[in-house]
Amino acid sequence: MASIYASLASLLFEDKYSDLTITCGGRTFRAHRAVVCPQAPFFDKACDGSFKESISQVIDLPDDDPYILERFLQFLYKGTYEDGEYPVLNRPSLSATMTPEEVQEELDQPLGIDTSSVSDGQGEVPETMSRDPTHTPAGRDDARGGGGADHEEEEEEEKEEEYDDDENKDQSEIEYNEFDESGGNDHAANLAGDTEGVLHQTDWPHSLFTSLRVYVMADKFGVRALKLLARERFYRTAERIYVTCEDFPAVVDEMYRSTPPNDIAMREIPCRLVANQYFEEKALKERMDPVMREHGELAVGVINYMFYLRGFGKSFGGIKKLL
């Protein structure tokens, strides 16, 4: 799979073999229907139906952000995307290598539902049910039926990959530090420190806005694997910095304006986080109150999680039913 993405990556934004033009926000992106259309139903319909785009092979996206579209196309060709926070290490993300059924199963599973060990939002990130966006979680091979000699062989392969990563670390850091973040709104300072086992660059601006907008675009164009990756990154960053991040209320406001009401798995992330520290962190409460007044679903979600955190969840049938 990695070798396929390595080959596709060489075609990203290249005129060679390109047969599709995407215009957005004054920018022009050259693409390849054989790469884009099988992964994105939106483009498949536009290029293979009775629309004018199927004849002109030019798709105009006047309402979208070209910076986010660039991230979107990066994922289709590389299996990952650059956001200025998470280094890509020149390999596809885990979500890009999963089957559609596995991706949907992960999307249906709310992140970090084990609230008994939730982050305090200031750098302490415990183990949760969420998956690392770039590494295979423990137990995943068992879920696929792996075991015995096959399991040992996979462990050896993982060790070899880790060794290769160490060898390439300097080069990946150089490439990462040369990346020019031009996202605009998501440039609040990130907290120092790091999360064990998570590839996360802490001395760069956080990417909450970018992760959210990539998630929304992936949903719009029907790329579920990208939705999963963007949601993982959003969660990983949010649980680290939500208490002190000045942008967090604006991010949550945008989330509730740009995602559908039935997207519970995504919308419950800020509900759980805010509920965990709502009474303990006065500044967080003051920043979030206006957003909660604006979005009643958010306020109800926070209240429900407060009940859950205080042990009332079971008597009400569990947090999923509450929300």
Tab-separated table of C-alpha atoms in Angstrom:
chain	number	residue	atom	x	y	z
A	1	MET	CA	0.000	0.000	0.000
A	2	ALA	CA	2.812	2.393	0.915
A	3	SER	CA	4.518	1.800	-2.427
A	4	ILE	CA	1.298	2.649	-4.277
A	5	TYR	CA	0.998	5.949	-2.454
A	6	ALA	CA	4.672	6.654	-3.101
A	7	SER	CA	3.985	6.375	-6.832
A	8	LEU	CA	0.803	8.440	-6.675
A	9	ALA	CA	2.551	11.135	-4.650
A	10	SER	CA	4.887	11.805	-7.555
A	11	LEU	CA	1.849	12.845	-9.618
A	12	LEU	CA	0.403	15.279	-7.079
A	13	PHE	CA	-0.279	18.656	-8.743
A	14	GLU	CA	1.727	17.560	-11.801
A	15	ASP	CA	0.587	18.135	-15.390
A	16	LYS	CA	1.914	14.743	-16.453
A	17	TYR	CA	-1.011	12.457	-17.311
A	18	SER	CA	-3.446	14.934	-15.734
A	19	ASP	CA	-6.960	14.961	-17.201
A	20	LEU	CA	-8.871	16.957	-14.604
A	21	THR	CA	-8.685	20.603	-13.561
A	22	ILE	CA	-10.072	21.841	-10.258
A	23	THR	CA	-10.402	25.583	-9.671
A	24	CYS	CA	-10.911	27.002	-6.210
A	25	GLY	CA	-10.381	30.425	-4.683
A	26	GLY	CA	-8.287	31.710	-7.555
A	27	ARG	CA	-6.056	28.626	-7.597
A	28	THR	CA	-5.896	25.860	-10.188
A	29	PHE	CA	-5.148	22.256	-9.256
A	30	ARG	CA	-4.205	19.696	-11.879
A	31	ALA	CA	-5.460	16.223	-10.990
A	32	HIS	CA	-6.061	12.759	-12.399
A	33	ARG	CA	-9.519	11.247	-12.688
A	34	ALA	CA	-8.182	7.720	-12.137
A	35	VAL	CA	-6.858	8.837	-8.742
A	36	VAL	CA	-9.519	11.276	-7.577
A	37	CYS	CA	-12.801	9.786	-8.786
A	38	PRO	CA	-12.560	6.258	-7.292
A	39	GLN	CA	-11.867	7.767	-3.860
A	40	ALA	CA	-14.295	10.701	-3.923
A	41	PRO	CA	-17.920	10.027	-5.014
A	42	PHE	CA	-18.553	13.762	-5.488
A	43	PHE	CA	-15.935	13.982	-8.231
A	44	ASP	CA	-16.918	10.618	-9.670
A	45	LYS	CA	-20.457	11.851	-10.279
A	46	ALA	CA	-19.257	15.171	-11.674
A	47	CYS	CA	-16.904	13.531	-14.171
A	48	ASP	CA	-19.081	10.610	-15.211
A	49	GLY	CA	-22.589	12.050	-15.381
A	50	SER	CA	-24.573	14.468	-17.493
A	51	PHE	CA	-22.975	17.516	-15.862
A	52	LYS	CA	-20.990	19.981	-17.915
A	53	GLU	CA	-17.884	19.011	-15.920
A	54	SER	CA	-17.925	15.558	-17.514
A	55	ILE	CA	-17.325	17.237	-20.871
A	56	SER	CA	-15.040	20.112	-19.916
A	57	GLN	CA	-13.152	18.120	-17.249
A	58	VAL	CA	-13.025	21.326	-15.229
A	59	ILE	CA	-14.631	21.439	-11.785
A	60	ASP	CA	-15.066	24.797	-10.083
A	61	LEU	CA	-15.413	24.912	-6.298
A	62	PRO	CA	-16.168	28.585	-5.567
A	63	ASP	CA	-17.435	27.993	-2.041
A	64	ASP	CA	-14.463	26.012	-0.770
A	65	ASP	CA	-11.138	26.986	0.769
A	66	PRO	CA	-8.171	26.296	-1.544
A	67	TYR	CA	-5.893	25.659	1.431
A	68	ILE	CA	-8.206	22.897	2.676
A	69	LEU	CA	-8.691	21.553	-0.842
A	70	GLU	CA	-4.918	21.218	-1.134
A	71	ARG	CA	-4.920	19.112	2.062
A	72	PHE	CA	-7.783	17.059	0.619
A	73	LEU	CA	-5.875	16.297	-2.579
A	74	GLN	CA	-2.728	15.505	-0.630
A	75	PHE	CA	-4.631	12.744	1.131
A	76	LEU	CA	-5.927	11.245	-2.114
A	77	TYR	CA	-2.397	11.015	-3.503
A	78	LYS	CA	-0.356	10.420	-0.336
A	79	GLY	CA	-2.742	8.842	2.140
A	80	THR	CA	-2.049	11.697	4.576
A	81	TYR	CA	-1.894	15.490	4.610
A	82	GLU	CA	0.264	18.262	6.003
A	83	ASP	CA	-1.236	20.564	8.610
A	84	GLY	CA	1.796	22.117	10.301
A	85	GLU	CA	1.264	20.079	13.472
A	86	TYR	CA	1.458	16.374	12.713
A	87	PRO	CA	4.533	15.283	10.704
A	88	VAL	CA	3.617	12.924	7.873
A	89	LEU	CA	6.916	10.997	7.726
A	90	ASN	CA	6.454	10.235	4.021
A	91	ARG	CA	4.048	7.357	4.550
A	92	PRO	CA	0.274	6.904	4.409
A	93	SER	CA	-1.822	7.181	7.560
A	94	LEU	CA	-3.447	4.164	9.130
A	95	SER	CA	-6.913	5.230	7.971
A	96	ALA	CA	-5.728	5.269	4.338
A	97	THR	CA	-4.767	1.583	4.570
A	98	MET	CA	-8.006	0.394	6.168
A	99	THR	CA	-10.904	-1.249	4.355
A	100	PRO	CA	-14.102	0.793	3.913
A	101	GLU	CA	-15.805	-1.421	6.498
A	102	GLU	CA	-13.055	-0.808	9.042
A	103	VAL	CA	-13.159	2.939	8.416
A	104	GLN	CA	-16.927	3.049	8.940
A	105	GLU	CA	-16.646	0.990	12.116
A	106	GLU	CA	-14.109	3.448	13.500
A	107	LEU	CA	-16.218	6.456	12.492
A	108	ASP	CA	-19.210	4.970	14.288
A	109	GLN	CA	-17.181	4.591	17.481
A	110	PRO	CA	-17.087	7.813	19.535
A	111	LEU	CA	-13.582	8.858	20.461
A	112	GLY	CA	-12.425	8.760	24.055
A	113	ILE	CA	-15.744	7.560	25.427
A	114	ASP	CA	-13.922	6.237	28.509
A	115	THR	CA	-14.308	9.461	30.452
A	116	SER	CA	-12.910	8.015	33.687
A	117	SER	CA	-9.393	8.922	32.550
A	118	VAL	CA	-9.976	11.997	30.413
A	119	SER	CA	-7.259	14.564	29.792
A	120	ASP	CA	-7.217	17.659	31.960
A	121	GLY	CA	-6.746	19.737	28.802
A	122	GLN	CA	-3.365	21.023	29.876
A	123	GLY	CA	-1.029	18.408	28.513
A	124	GLU	CA	-1.867	15.235	30.464
A	125	VAL	CA	-3.221	12.805	27.881
A	126	PRO	CA	-4.160	9.364	29.263
A	127	GLU	CA	-4.909	6.221	27.348
A	128	THR	CA	-8.339	6.370	25.743
A	129	MET	CA	-10.274	4.378	23.218
A	130	SER	CA	-9.086	6.675	20.447
A	131	ARG	CA	-6.533	5.529	17.937
A	132	ASP	CA	-3.221	7.125	17.095
A	133	PRO	CA	-3.686	8.709	13.638
A	134	THR	CA	-0.407	7.325	12.303
A	135	HIS	CA	0.195	4.079	14.184
A	136	THR	CA	-1.634	0.771	14.460
A	137	PRO	CA	-3.174	0.516	17.929
A	138	ALA	CA	-2.574	-2.378	20.252
A	139	GLY	CA	-4.909	-5.273	19.586
A	140	ARG	CA	-5.741	-4.260	16.033
A	141	ASP	CA	-4.040	-7.320	14.550
A	142	ASP	CA	-6.043	-9.544	16.905
A	143	ALA	CA	-9.246	-7.896	15.712
A	144	ARG	CA	-8.306	-8.904	12.196
A	145	GLY	CA	-7.749	-12.479	13.267
A	146	GLY	CA	-3.979	-12.316	13.540
A	147	GLY	CA	-2.059	-14.400	16.034
A	148	GLY	CA	0.618	-17.022	16.529
A	149	ALA	CA	3.472	-16.972	14.053
A	150	ASP	CA	1.737	-14.363	11.906
A	151	HIS	CA	1.464	-12.066	14.911
A	152	GLU	CA	5.161	-12.504	15.714
A	153	GLU	CA	6.056	-11.802	12.099
A	154	GLU	CA	3.993	-8.597	12.160
A	155	GLU	CA	5.773	-7.523	15.344
A	156	GLU	CA	9.132	-8.042	13.654
A	157	GLU	CA	7.975	-5.976	10.677
A	158	GLU	CA	6.846	-3.206	13.023
A	159	LYS	CA	10.257	-3.211	14.705
A	160	GLU	CA	11.941	-2.908	11.314
A	161	GLU	CA	9.652	0.005	10.419
A	162	GLU	CA	10.512	1.733	13.696
A	163	TYR	CA	14.190	1.277	12.919
A	164	ASP	CA	13.690	2.746	9.458
A	165	ASP	CA	11.813	5.676	10.988
A	166	ASP	CA	14.742	6.358	13.327
A	167	GLU	CA	17.127	6.345	10.396
A	168	ASN	CA	14.940	8.787	8.479
A	169	LYS	CA	14.112	10.974	11.462
A	170	ASP	CA	16.518	13.764	10.644
A	171	GLN	CA	15.334	13.999	7.059
A	172	SER	CA	11.651	13.969	8.062
A	173	GLU	CA	12.251	16.744	10.565
A	174	ILE	CA	13.966	18.823	7.887
A	175	GLU	CA	11.058	18.322	5.501
A	176	TYR	CA	8.570	19.082	8.263
A	177	ASN	CA	10.286	22.263	9.385
A	178	GLU	CA	10.385	23.523	5.802
A	179	PHE	CA	6.600	23.239	5.550
A	180	ASP	CA	4.940	26.621	5.136
A	181	GLU	CA	1.744	26.824	7.149
A	182	SER	CA	-0.592	29.309	5.518
A	183	GLY	CA	-3.900	28.297	7.066
A	184	GLY	CA	-4.813	31.715	8.362
A	185	ASN	CA	-7.042	31.362	11.404
A	186	ASP	CA	-5.487	28.514	13.365
A	187	HIS	CA	-2.263	30.048	14.611
A	188	ALA	CA	-2.718	30.164	18.382
A	189	ALA	CA	0.347	28.983	20.268
A	190	ASN	CA	0.378	25.307	21.171
A	191	LEU	CA	1.358	24.006	24.572
A	192	ALA	CA	4.803	22.640	25.279
A	193	GLY	CA	5.266	18.976	26.010
A	194	ASP	CA	4.394	15.849	24.082
A	195	THR	CA	2.163	12.812	24.254
A	196	GLU	CA	3.901	9.498	24.555
A	197	GLY	CA	3.325	7.380	21.472
A	198	VAL	CA	1.764	10.192	19.442
A	199	LEU	CA	3.529	11.844	16.535
A	200	HIS	CA	2.818	15.418	17.399
A	201	GLN	CA	4.838	18.597	16.854
A	202	THR	CA	4.219	20.747	19.919
A	203	ASP	CA	6.220	23.827	18.993
A	204	TRP	CA	3.969	24.662	16.019
A	205	PRO	CA	0.548	26.363	15.938
A	206	HIS	CA	-2.314	23.980	16.595
A	207	SER	CA	-4.370	22.689	13.685
A	208	LEU	CA	-7.871	22.523	15.176
A	209	PHE	CA	-9.404	24.718	12.487
A	210	THR	CA	-7.575	22.829	9.749
A	211	SER	CA	-8.604	19.419	11.118
A	212	LEU	CA	-12.232	20.503	11.417
A	213	ARG	CA	-12.351	21.983	7.916
A	214	VAL	CA	-10.643	18.975	6.363
A	215	TYR	CA	-13.196	16.801	8.158
A	216	VAL	CA	-16.094	18.851	6.771
A	217	MET	CA	-14.674	18.763	3.240
A	218	ALA	CA	-14.050	15.026	3.440
A	219	ASP	CA	-17.679	14.553	4.463
A	220	LYS	CA	-18.869	16.773	1.615
A	221	PHE	CA	-16.870	14.863	-0.996
A	222	GLY	CA	-17.485	11.434	0.535
A	223	VAL	CA	-13.948	10.443	1.571
A	224	ARG	CA	-14.520	8.592	4.829
A	225	ALA	CA	-10.907	7.586	5.427
A	226	LEU	CA	-9.941	11.262	5.423
A	227	LYS	CA	-12.840	12.048	7.779
A	228	LEU	CA	-11.425	9.499	10.194
A	229	LEU	CA	-7.894	10.888	10.027
A	230	ALA	CA	-9.048	14.503	10.432
A	231	ARG	CA	-11.257	13.556	13.373
A	232	GLU	CA	-8.390	11.700	15.055
A	233	ARG	CA	-6.117	14.714	14.700
A	234	PHE	CA	-8.802	17.072	15.937
A	235	TYR	CA	-9.412	14.960	19.014
A	236	ARG	CA	-5.721	14.443	19.786
A	237	THR	CA	-5.065	18.174	19.676
A	238	ALA	CA	-8.269	19.267	21.401
A	239	GLU	CA	-7.803	17.031	24.422
A	240	ARG	CA	-4.362	18.513	24.954
A	241	ILE	CA	-5.119	22.207	24.772
A	242	TYR	CA	-8.839	22.903	25.134
A	243	VAL	CA	-8.613	24.425	28.604
A	244	THR	CA	-6.103	27.125	27.711
A	245	CYS	CA	-6.662	27.491	23.946
A	246	GLU	CA	-8.226	30.878	23.214
A	247	ASP	CA	-9.457	29.623	19.835
A	248	PHE	CA	-11.329	26.615	21.213
A	249	PRO	CA	-14.757	28.330	21.583
A	250	ALA	CA	-14.539	29.638	18.005
A	251	VAL	CA	-13.590	26.175	16.771
A	252	VAL	CA	-16.556	24.607	18.569
A	253	ASP	CA	-18.881	27.308	17.224
A	254	GLU	CA	-17.709	26.570	13.684
A	255	MET	CA	-18.107	22.845	14.275
A	256	TYR	CA	-21.750	23.224	15.275
A	257	ARG	CA	-22.405	25.468	12.284
A	258	SER	CA	-20.695	23.274	9.695
A	259	THR	CA	-21.577	19.709	10.771
A	260	PRO	CA	-25.031	18.093	10.687
A	261	PRO	CA	-26.912	17.521	13.967
A	262	ASN	CA	-26.712	13.745	13.524
A	263	ASP	CA	-22.900	13.760	13.500
A	264	ILE	CA	-22.847	12.793	17.166
A	265	ALA	CA	-19.395	11.184	17.186
A	266	MET	CA	-17.731	14.446	16.150
A	267	ARG	CA	-19.960	16.857	18.040
A	268	GLU	CA	-19.649	15.001	21.321
A	269	ILE	CA	-15.885	15.623	21.479
A	270	PRO	CA	-16.175	19.201	22.812
A	271	CYS	CA	-19.148	18.170	24.983
A	272	ARG	CA	-17.084	15.608	26.833
A	273	LEU	CA	-14.017	17.815	27.144
A	274	VAL	CA	-15.879	20.887	28.366
A	275	ALA	CA	-17.959	18.856	30.839
A	276	ASN	CA	-14.800	17.425	32.354
A	277	GLN	CA	-13.430	20.826	33.399
A	278	TYR	CA	-16.475	23.123	33.277
A	279	PHE	CA	-16.655	23.833	37.006
A	280	GLU	CA	-12.956	23.411	37.719
A	281	GLU	CA	-11.727	25.925	35.131
A	282	LYS	CA	-13.463	29.294	35.499
A	283	ALA	CA	-11.788	30.785	32.416
A	284	LEU	CA	-12.937	27.867	30.267
A	285	LYS	CA	-16.492	28.243	31.573
A	286	GLU	CA	-16.520	31.957	30.780
A	287	ARG	CA	-15.229	31.368	27.245
A	288	MET	CA	-17.618	28.508	26.504
A	289	ASP	CA	-20.828	29.936	27.981
A	290	PRO	CA	-21.603	32.212	24.972
A	291	VAL	CA	-21.109	29.305	22.562
A	292	MET	CA	-23.320	27.058	24.683
A	293	ARG	CA	-26.037	29.711	24.707
A	294	GLU	CA	-25.775	29.923	20.914
A	295	HIS	CA	-25.933	26.166	20.374
A	296	GLY	CA	-28.481	24.418	22.572
A	297	GLU	CA	-27.333	20.958	21.427
A	298	LEU	CA	-23.875	21.715	22.772
A	299	ALA	CA	-25.237	22.832	26.140
A	300	VAL	CA	-27.410	19.726	26.446
A	301	GLY	CA	-24.467	17.534	25.500
A	302	VAL	CA	-22.235	19.132	28.130
A	303	ILE	CA	-24.917	18.697	30.815
A	304	ASN	CA	-25.435	15.047	29.872
A	305	TYR	CA	-21.716	14.379	30.134
A	306	MET	CA	-21.652	16.068	33.541
A	307	PHE	CA	-24.239	13.515	34.697
A	308	TYR	CA	-22.187	10.754	33.143
A	309	LEU	CA	-18.971	11.882	34.822
A	310	ARG	CA	-20.727	11.895	38.186
A	311	GLY	CA	-21.897	8.321	37.807
A	312	PHE	CA	-25.450	8.854	36.597
A	313	GLY	CA	-24.835	7.640	33.041
A	314	LYS	CA	-25.845	4.039	33.717
A	315	SER	CA	-29.130	4.958	35.326
A	316	PHE	CA	-30.040	6.992	32.239
A	317	GLY	CA	-29.146	4.181	29.832
A	318	GLY	CA	-25.629	5.271	28.917
A	319	ILE	CA	-24.124	8.341	27.342
A	320	LYS	CA	-24.982	7.420	23.747
A	321	LYS	CA	-28.689	7.372	24.542
A	322	LEU	CA	-28.417	10.587	26.491
A	323	LEU	CA	-27.121	12.351	23.436
